Coordinates of C-alpha atoms in Angstrom, one line a residue:
X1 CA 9.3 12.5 25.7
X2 CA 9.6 11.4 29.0
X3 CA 13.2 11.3 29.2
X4 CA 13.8 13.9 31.6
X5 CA 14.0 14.0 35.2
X6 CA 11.2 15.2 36.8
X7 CA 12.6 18.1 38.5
X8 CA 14.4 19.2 35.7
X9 CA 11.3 21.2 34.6
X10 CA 8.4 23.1 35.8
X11 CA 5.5 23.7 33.9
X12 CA 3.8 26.7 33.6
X13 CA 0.4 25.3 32.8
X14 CA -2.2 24.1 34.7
X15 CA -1.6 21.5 37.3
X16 CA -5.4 19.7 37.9
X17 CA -3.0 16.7 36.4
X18 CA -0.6 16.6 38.5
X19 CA -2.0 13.1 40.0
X20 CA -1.8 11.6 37.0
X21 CA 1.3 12.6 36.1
X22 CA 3.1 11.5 39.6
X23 CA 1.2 7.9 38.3
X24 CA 1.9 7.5 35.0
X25 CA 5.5 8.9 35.7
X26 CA 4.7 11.5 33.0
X27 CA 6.1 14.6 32.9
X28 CA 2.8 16.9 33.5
X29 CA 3.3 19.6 30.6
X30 CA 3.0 16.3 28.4
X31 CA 0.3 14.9 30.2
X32 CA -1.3 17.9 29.4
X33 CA -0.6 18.3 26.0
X34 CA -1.9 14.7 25.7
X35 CA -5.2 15.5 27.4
X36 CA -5.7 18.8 25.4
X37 CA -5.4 16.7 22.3
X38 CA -7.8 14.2 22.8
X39 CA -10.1 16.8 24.2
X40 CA -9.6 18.5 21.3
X41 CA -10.8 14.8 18.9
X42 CA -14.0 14.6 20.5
X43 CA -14.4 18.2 20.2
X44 CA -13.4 18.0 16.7
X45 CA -16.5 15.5 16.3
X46 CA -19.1 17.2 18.2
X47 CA -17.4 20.3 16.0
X48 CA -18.6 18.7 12.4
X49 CA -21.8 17.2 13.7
X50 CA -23.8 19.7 15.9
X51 CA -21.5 22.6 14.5
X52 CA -21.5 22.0 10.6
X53 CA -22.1 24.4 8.3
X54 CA -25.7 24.0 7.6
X55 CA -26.2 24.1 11.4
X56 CA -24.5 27.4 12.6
X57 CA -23.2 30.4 11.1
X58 CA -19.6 31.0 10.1
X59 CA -18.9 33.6 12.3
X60 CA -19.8 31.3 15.2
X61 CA -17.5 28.4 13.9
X62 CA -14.4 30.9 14.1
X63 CA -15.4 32.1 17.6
X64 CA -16.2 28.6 19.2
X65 CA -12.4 26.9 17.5
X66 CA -10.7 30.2 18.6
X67 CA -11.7 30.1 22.0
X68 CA -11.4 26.6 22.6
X69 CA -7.8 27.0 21.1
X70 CA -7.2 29.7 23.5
X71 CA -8.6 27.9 26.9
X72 CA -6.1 25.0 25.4
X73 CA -3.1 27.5 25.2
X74 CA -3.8 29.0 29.2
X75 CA -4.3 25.0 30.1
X76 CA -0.7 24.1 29.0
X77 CA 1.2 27.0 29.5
X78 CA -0.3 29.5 31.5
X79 CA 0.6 33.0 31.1
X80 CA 3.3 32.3 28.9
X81 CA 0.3 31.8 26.4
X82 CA 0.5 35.6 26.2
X83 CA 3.5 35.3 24.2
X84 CA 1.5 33.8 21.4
X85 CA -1.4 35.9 21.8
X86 CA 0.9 39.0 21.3
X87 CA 2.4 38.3 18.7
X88 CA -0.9 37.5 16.7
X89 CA -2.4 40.6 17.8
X90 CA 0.3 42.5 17.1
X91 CA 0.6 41.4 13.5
X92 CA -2.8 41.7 12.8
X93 CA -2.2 45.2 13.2
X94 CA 0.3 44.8 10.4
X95 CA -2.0 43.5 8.3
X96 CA -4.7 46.4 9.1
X97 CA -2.4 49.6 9.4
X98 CA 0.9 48.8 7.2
X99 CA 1.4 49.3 3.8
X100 CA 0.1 46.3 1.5
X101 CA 3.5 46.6 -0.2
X102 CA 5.3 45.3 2.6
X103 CA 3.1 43.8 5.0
X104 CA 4.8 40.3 4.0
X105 CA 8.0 41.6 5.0
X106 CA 6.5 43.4 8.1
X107 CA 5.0 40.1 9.7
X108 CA 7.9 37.8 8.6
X109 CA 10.7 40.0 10.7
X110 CA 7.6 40.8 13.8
X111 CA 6.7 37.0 14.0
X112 CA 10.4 35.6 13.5
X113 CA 11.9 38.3 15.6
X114 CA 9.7 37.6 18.0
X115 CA 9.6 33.9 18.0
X116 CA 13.7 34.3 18.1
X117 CA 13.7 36.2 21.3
X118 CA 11.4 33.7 22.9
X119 CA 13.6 31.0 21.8
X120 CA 17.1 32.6 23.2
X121 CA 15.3 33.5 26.3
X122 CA 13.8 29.7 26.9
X123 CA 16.8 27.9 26.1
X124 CA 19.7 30.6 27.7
X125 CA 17.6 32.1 30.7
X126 CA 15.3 29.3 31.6
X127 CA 16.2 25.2 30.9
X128 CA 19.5 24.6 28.3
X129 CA 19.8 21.0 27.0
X130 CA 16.4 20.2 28.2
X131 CA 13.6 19.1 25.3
X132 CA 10.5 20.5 26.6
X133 CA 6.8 20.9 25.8
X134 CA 6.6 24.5 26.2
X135 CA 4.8 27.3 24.3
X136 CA 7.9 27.5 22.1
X137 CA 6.2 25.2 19.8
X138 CA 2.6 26.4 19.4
X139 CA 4.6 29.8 19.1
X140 CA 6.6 28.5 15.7
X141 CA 3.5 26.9 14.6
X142 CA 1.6 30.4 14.6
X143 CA 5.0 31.8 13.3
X144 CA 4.1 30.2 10.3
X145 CA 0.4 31.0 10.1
X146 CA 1.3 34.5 10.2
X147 CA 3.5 34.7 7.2
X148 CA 1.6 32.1 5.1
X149 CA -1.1 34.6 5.6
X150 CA 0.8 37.5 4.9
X151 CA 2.8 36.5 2.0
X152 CA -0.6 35.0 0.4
X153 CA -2.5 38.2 1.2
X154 CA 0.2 40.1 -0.3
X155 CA 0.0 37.4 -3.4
X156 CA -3.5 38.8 -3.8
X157 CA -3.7 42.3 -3.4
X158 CA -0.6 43.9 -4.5
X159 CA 0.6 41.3 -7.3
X160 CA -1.2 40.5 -11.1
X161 CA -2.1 37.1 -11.6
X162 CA 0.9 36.6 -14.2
X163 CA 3.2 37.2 -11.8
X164 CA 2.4 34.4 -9.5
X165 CA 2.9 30.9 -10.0
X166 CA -0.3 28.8 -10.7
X167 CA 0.2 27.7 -7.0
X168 CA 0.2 31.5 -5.6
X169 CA -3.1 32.6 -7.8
X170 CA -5.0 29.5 -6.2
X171 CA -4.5 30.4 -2.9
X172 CA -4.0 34.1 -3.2
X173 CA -6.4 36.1 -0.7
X174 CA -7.7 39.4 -2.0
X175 CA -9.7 40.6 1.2
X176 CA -8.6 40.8 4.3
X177 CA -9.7 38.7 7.0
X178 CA -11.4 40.2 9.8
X179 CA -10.6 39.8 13.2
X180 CA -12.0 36.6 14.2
X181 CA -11.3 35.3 11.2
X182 CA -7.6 36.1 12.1
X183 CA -7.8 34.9 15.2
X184 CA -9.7 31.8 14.2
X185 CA -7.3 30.5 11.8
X186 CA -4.1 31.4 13.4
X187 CA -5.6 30.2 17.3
X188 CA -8.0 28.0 16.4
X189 CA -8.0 24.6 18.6
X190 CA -7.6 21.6 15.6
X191 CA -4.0 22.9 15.1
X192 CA -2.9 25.0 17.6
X193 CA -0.4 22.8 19.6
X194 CA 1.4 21.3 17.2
X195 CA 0.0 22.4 13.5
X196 CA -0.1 21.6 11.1
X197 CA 0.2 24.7 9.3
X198 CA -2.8 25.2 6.8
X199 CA -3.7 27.4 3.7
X200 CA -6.0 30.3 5.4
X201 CA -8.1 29.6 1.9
X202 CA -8.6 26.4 2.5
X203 CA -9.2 27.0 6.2
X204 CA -11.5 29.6 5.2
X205 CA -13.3 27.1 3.2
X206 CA -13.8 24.7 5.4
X207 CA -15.5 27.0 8.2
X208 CA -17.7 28.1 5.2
X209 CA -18.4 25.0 4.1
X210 CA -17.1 24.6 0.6
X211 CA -14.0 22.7 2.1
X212 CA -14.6 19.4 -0.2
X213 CA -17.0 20.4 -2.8
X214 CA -14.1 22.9 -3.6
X215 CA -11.4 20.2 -3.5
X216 CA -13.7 17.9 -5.7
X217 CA -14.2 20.8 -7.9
X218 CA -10.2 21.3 -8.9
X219 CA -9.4 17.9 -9.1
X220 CA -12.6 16.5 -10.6
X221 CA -11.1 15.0 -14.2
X222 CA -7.3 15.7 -13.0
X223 CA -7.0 12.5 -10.9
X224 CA -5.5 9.0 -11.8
X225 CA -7.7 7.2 -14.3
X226 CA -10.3 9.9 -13.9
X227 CA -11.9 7.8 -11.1
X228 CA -12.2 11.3 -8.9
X229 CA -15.8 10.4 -7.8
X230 CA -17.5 13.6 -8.1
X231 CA -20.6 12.9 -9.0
X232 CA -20.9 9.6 -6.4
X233 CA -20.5 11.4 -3.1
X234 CA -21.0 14.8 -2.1
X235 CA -20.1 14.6 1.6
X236 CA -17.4 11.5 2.5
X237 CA -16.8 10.8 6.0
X238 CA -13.7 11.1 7.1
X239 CA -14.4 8.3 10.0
X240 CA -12.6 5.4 8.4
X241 CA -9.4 7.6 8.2
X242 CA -9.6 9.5 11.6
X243 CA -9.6 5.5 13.1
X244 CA -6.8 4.6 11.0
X245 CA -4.8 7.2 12.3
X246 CA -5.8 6.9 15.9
X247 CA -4.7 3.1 15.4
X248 CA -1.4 4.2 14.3
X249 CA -1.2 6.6 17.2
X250 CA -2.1 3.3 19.5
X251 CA 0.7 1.6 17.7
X252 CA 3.4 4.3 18.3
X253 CA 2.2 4.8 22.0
X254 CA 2.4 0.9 22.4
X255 CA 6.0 1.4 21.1
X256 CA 6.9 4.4 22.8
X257 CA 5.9 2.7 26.4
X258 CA 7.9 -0.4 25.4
X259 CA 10.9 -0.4 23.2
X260 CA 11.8 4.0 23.2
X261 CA 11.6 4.4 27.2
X262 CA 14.2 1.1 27.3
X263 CA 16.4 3.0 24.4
X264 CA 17.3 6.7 25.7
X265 CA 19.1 9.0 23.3
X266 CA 21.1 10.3 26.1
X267 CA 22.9 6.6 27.1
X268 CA 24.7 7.1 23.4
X269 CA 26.8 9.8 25.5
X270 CA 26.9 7.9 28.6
X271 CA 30.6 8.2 30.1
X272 CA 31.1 4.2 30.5
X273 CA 28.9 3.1 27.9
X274 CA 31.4 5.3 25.4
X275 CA 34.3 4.8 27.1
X276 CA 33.6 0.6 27.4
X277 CA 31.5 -0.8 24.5
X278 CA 33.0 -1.5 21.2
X279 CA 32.9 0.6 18.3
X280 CA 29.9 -1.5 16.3
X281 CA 27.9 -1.4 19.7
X282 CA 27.9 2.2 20.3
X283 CA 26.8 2.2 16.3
X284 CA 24.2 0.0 16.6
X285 CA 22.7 1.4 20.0
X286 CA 22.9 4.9 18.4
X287 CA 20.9 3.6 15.5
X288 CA 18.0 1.7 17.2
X289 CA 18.4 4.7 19.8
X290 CA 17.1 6.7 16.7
X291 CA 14.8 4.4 15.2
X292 CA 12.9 4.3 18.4
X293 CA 12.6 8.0 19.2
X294 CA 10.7 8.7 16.0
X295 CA 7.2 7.4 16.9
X296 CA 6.4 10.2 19.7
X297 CA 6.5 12.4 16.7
X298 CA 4.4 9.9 14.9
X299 CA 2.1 9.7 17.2
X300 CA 1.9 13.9 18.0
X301 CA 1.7 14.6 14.2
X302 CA -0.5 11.9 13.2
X303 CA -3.3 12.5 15.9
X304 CA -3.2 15.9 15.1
X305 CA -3.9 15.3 11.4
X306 CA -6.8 12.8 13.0
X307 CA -7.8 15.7 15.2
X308 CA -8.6 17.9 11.7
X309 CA -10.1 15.2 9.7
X310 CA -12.3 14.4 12.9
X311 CA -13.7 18.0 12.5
X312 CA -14.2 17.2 8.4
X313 CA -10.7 19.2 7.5
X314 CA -8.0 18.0 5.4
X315 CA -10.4 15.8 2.6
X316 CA -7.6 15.7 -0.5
X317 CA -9.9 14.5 -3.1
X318 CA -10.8 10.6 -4.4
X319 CA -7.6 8.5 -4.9
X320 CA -7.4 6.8 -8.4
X321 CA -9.7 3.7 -7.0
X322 CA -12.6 6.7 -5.8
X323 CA -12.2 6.4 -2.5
X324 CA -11.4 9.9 -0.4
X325 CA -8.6 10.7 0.8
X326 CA -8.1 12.8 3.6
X327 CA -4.4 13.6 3.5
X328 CA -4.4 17.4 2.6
X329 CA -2.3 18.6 5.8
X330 CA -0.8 15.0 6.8
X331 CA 2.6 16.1 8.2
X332 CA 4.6 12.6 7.4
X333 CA 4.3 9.3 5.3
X334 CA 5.5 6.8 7.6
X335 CA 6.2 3.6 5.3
X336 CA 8.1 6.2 3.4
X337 CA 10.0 7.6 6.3
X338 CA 10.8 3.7 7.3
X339 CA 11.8 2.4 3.7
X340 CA 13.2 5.2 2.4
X341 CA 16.8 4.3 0.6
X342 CA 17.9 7.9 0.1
X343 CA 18.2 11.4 2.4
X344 CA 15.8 12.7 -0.6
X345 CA 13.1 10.1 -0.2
X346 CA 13.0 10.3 4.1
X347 CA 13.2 14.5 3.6
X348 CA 10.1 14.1 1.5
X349 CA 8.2 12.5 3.7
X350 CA 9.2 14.2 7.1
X351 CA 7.7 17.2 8.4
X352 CA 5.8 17.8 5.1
X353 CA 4.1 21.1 6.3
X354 CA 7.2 22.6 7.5
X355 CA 8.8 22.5 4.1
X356 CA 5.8 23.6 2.1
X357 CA 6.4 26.8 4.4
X358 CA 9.3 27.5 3.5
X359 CA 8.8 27.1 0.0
X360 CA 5.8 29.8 0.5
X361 CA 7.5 32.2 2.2
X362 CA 11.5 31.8 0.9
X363 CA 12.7 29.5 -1.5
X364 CA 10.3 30.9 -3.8
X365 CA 9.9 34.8 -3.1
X366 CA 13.7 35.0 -2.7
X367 CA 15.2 37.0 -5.8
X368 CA 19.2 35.4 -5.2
X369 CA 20.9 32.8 -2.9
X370 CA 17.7 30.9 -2.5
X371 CA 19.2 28.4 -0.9
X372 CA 21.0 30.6 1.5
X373 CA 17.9 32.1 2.9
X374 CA 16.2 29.4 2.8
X375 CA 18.6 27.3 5.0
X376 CA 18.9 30.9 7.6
X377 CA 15.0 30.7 8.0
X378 CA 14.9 27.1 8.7
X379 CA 17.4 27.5 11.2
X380 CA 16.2 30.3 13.2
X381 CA 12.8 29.0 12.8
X382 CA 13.6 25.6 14.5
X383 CA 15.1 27.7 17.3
X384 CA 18.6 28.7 18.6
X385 CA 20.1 25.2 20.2
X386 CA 23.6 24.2 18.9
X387 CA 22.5 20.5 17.9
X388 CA 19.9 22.0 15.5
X389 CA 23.3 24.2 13.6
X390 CA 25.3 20.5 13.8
X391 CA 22.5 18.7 12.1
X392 CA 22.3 21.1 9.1
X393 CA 25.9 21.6 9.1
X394 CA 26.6 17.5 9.0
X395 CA 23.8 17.7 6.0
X396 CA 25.7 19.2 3.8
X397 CA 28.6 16.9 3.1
X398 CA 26.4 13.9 3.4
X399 CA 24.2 14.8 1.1
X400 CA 26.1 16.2 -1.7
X401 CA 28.4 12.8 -1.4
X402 CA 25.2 11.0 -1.9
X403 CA 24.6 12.9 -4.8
X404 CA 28.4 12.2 -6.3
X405 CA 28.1 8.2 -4.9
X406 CA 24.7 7.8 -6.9
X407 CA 25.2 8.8 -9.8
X408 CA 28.7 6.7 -10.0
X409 CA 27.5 3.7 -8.8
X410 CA 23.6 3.0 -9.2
X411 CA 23.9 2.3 -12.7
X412 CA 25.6 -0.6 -12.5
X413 CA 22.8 -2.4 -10.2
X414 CA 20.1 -1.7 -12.9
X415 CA 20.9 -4.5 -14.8
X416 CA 18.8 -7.6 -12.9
X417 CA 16.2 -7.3 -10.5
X418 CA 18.0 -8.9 -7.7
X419 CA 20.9 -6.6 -8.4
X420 CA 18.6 -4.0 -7.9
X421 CA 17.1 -5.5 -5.0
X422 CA 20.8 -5.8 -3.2
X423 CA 21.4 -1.8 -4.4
X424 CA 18.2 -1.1 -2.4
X425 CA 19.2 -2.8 0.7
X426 CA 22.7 -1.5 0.7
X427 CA 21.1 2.3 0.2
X428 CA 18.2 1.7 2.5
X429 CA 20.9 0.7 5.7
X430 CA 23.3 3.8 4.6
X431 CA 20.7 6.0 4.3
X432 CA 19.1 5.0 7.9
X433 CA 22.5 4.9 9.3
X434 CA 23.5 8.3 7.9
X435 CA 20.1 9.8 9.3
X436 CA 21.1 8.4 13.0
X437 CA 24.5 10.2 12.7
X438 CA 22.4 13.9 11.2
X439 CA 20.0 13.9 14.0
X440 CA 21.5 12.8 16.7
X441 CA 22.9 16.6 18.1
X442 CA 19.1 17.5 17.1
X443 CA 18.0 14.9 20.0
X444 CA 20.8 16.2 22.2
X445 CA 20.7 19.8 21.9
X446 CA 23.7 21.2 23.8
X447 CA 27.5 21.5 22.4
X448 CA 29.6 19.1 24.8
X449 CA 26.8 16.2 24.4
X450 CA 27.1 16.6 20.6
X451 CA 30.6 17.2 20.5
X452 CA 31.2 13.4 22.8
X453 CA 29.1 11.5 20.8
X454 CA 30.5 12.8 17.7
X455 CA 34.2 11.8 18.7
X456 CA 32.7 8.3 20.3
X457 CA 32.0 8.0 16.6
X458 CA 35.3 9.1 15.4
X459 CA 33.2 11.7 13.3
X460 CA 33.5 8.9 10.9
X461 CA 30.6 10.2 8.7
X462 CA 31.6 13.5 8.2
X463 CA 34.9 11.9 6.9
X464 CA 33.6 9.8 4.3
X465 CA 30.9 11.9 2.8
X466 CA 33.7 14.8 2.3
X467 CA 36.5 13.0 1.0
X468 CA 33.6 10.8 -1.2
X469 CA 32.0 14.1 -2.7
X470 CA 35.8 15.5 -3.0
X471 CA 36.9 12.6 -4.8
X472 CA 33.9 11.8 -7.2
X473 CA 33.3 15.9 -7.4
X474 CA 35.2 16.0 -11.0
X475 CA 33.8 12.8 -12.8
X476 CA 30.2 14.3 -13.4
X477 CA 29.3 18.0 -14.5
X478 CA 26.6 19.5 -12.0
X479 CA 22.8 19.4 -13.8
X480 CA 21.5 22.8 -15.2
X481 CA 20.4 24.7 -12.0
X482 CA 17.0 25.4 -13.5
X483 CA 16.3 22.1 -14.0
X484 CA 16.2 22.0 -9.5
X485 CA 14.1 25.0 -9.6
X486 CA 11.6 23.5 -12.3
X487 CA 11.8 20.1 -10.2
X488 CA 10.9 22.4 -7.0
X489 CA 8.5 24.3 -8.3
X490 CA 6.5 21.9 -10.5
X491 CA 6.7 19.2 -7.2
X492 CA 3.6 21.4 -6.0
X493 CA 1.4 21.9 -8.6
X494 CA 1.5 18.2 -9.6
X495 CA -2.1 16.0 -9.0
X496 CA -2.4 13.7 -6.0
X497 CA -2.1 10.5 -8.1
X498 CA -0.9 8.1 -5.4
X499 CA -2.6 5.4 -4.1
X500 CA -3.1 7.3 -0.6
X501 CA -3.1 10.8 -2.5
X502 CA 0.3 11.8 -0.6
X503 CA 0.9 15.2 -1.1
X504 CA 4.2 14.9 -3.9
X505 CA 5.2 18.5 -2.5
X506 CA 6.1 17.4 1.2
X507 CA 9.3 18.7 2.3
X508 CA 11.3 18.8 5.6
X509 CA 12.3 21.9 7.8
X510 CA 15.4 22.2 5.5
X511 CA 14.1 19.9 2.6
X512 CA 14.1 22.8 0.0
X513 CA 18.5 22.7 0.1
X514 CA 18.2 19.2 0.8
X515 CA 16.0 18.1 -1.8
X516 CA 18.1 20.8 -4.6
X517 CA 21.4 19.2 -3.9
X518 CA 19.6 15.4 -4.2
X519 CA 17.6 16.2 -7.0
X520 CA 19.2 13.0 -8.8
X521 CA 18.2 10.9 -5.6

């Protein structure tokens, strides 16, 4: 964000804020994804107060957030916006004209395969090794919709009810939706630029207005202490939380302008900076580098959650102290992104939606080599840069030697709390440091920048987590593999008992291998 030149890219969107880009010294596709998105918040309010329920008919609802969604799509991308519109067109002509059977599989290859070819032809063809806001990402967003749909639909009218997972028969959807519908919950304009990805049931419930007495409903008696509030309030207000998002977002802009603009990613492959500044330097520039490039997807993910709760969408249920909580489709835990002391523990909490998706639609249709095809779909999904294939490939040793280190070592810091204490420390900096060296060729995209920070660094990470996970390998036997497909598959079912009701089923892009191979994290 705003590390680009400015001629390096062209929008293709509307240009009305041009001015105000040349001022702010903002590229102008993100100026206008920013304006878009606080358009869309007080649109979101006027949405839930002159638009509720009780006020205006369903079928209006859909129609006014799908064509608001649209006009957002033509406003920051222009006619490439007919890329996305395409493809949900085309497979909602799956869903009406294919057979039930294998409409899941239908819209999965029509919406990847299409999303793929977008994604070679805007990063080959148009602007390699340059991070853009482009349609790319609405496109994966809706990529998801589709096949969350799909599978679920499929779920519901092709499959008995003990043949799904307790998970599946909730959200199951045994009519098809109509057109606007469709349209509505795959376009509509709370979630269309950068998600989060939603249920279409609870979507569905929410334009129909049984969005929280339905949530209060399943979890009424199933909550910590039984304090779930059902009978105090029948319609909480989901102000106090939209502001304490939008002061987060305030906080990450505030940092963004200050401390990420004065720490590029790209001066951790700068010729004399590499070639001139010793080795502990480079490391620690790398790692603030890092650090500092996370809150402008703090800030995209956590106004977007704002945006939906604005509009009364994403109400959890009552926390254990019956207060509501409104983080149904939060997309990251932030405290435990920044104190996390394990890959398992930042995984859980990053990109939450992302890796609830592919749960959905992979980890837990697949029949064999779950893993496999679960890793594959994350991987094409994210698109087709090299730095994305570095950062899963540098995973894997990493994670499986902090599987082998783990279960060697923490043992012997259980003993006294301040033992304990120094253990957490030690794992919090070697976690944090480990996640700087993953996602760094994510940040820089191409091969050769990837390829000369990873020698400035004397690939020293990928050395010790294989010879660690080689060395430690033979003193533990592996777990039962079920056991990491009943810790997977039960993490999703379980009650928001938190104090913040924190979804205890977020997972990353590629959380679902991640998360397997540190189940002892």
């Amino acid at each position: 964000m705003g590390e680009r030149a400015d001629n390096s890219f062209k929008t293709t969107g509307c240009k009305w804020l041009q001015p105000v880009s040349e001022y702010l010294g903002f590229p102008l596709d993100q100026v206008n994804f920013l304006a878009c998105q606080l358009f869309a918040l007080a649109a979101a309010f006027w949405f839930r107060l002159y638009l509720n329920p009780s006020q205006a008919n369903p079928l209006v609802r859909h129609a006014v957030a799908a064509l608001l969604g649209i006009a957002f799509l033509i406003f920051c991308f222009g006619w490439y916006s007919a890329h996305i519109l395409t493809v949900v067109v085309a497979n909602y002509l799956i869903i009406l004209q294919a057979d039930i059977n294998n409409v899941h599989r239908y819209s999965l290859v029509t919406a990847m395969g299409y999303l793929t070819v977008c994604q070679v032809s805007r990063v080959f063809i148009f602007n390699y090794g340059i991070l853009s806001t482009d349609f790319s990402g609405p496109l994966m967003i809706v990529t998801q919709k589709i096949t969350t749909l799909a599978f679920q639909l499929h779920d519901g009218m092709c499959k008995k009810a003990d043949e799904l997972t307790p998970d599946q028969r909730h959200l199951a959807i045994n009519v098809k939706p109509s057109l606007v519908e469709y349209l509505s919950y795959n376009l509509n304009f709370l979630s269309v630029l950068v998600g989060p990805c939603s249920n279409y049931k609870d979507y569905i419930e929410f334009m129909e207005g049984r969005h929280i007495s339905s949530r209060l409903r399943r979890h009424s008696g199933t909550l910590c202490n039984g304090k779930n509030g059902y009978d105090k309030i029948l319609n909480p207000s989901p102000l106090n939380a939209v502001c304490q998002k939008l002061l987060v977002c305030c906080g990450c802009m505030l940092f963004f302008l200050i401390v990420t603009r004065a720490l590029p990613i790209t001066y951790n492959i700068n010729p004399y900076f590499v070639g001139h500044a010793p080795f502990l330097t480079r490391l620690t520039y790398a790692f603030f580098s890092i650090q500092a490039a996370r809150p402008k997807f703090y800030f995209a993910w956590t106004l977007a959650d704002a945006v939906n709760n604005a509009a009364g969408f994403g109400f959890l249920g009552m926390d254990e102290n019956g207060k509501p909580s409104w983080d149904l489709i939060s997309n990251l835990n932030i405290l435990g992104i920044e104190t996390a002391t394990s890959f398992k523990t930042f995984i859980d909490n990053w990109n939450i939606r992302t890796g609830i998706w592919l749960k959905t639609v992979c980890y837990d249709r697949a029949p064999r080599h779950r893993l496999a095809l679960t890793f594959i779909l994350s991987a094409l999904w994210h698109g087709v840069y090299p730095g994305y294939y570095f950062t899963f490939i540098t995973a894997i040793p990493i994670t499986m030697a902090a599987r082998a280190i783990r279960r060697s070592v923490r043992h012997y810091f259980l003993g006294s709390r301040g033992l304990k204490l120094g253990y957490d420390i030690m794992t919090w900096a070697a976690t944090q440091l480990a996640i700087c060296y993953t996602v760094m060729p994510f940040l820089l995209l191409a091969v050769e920048p990837t390829l000369v920070y990873y020698r400035s660094m004397y690939f020293h990470v990928h050395i010790i987590s294989i010879l660690a996970a080689i060395v430690l390998h033979h003193k533990h036997k592996t777990k039962d593999p079920s056991a990491n497909t009943k810790t997977l598959s039960s993490s999703c079912c379980s009650p928001p008992c938190s104090a913040q009701c924190q979804p205890v089923h977020s997972n990353n892009n590629d959380k679902v291998d991640l998360k397997l191979s540190l189940r002892d994290e």
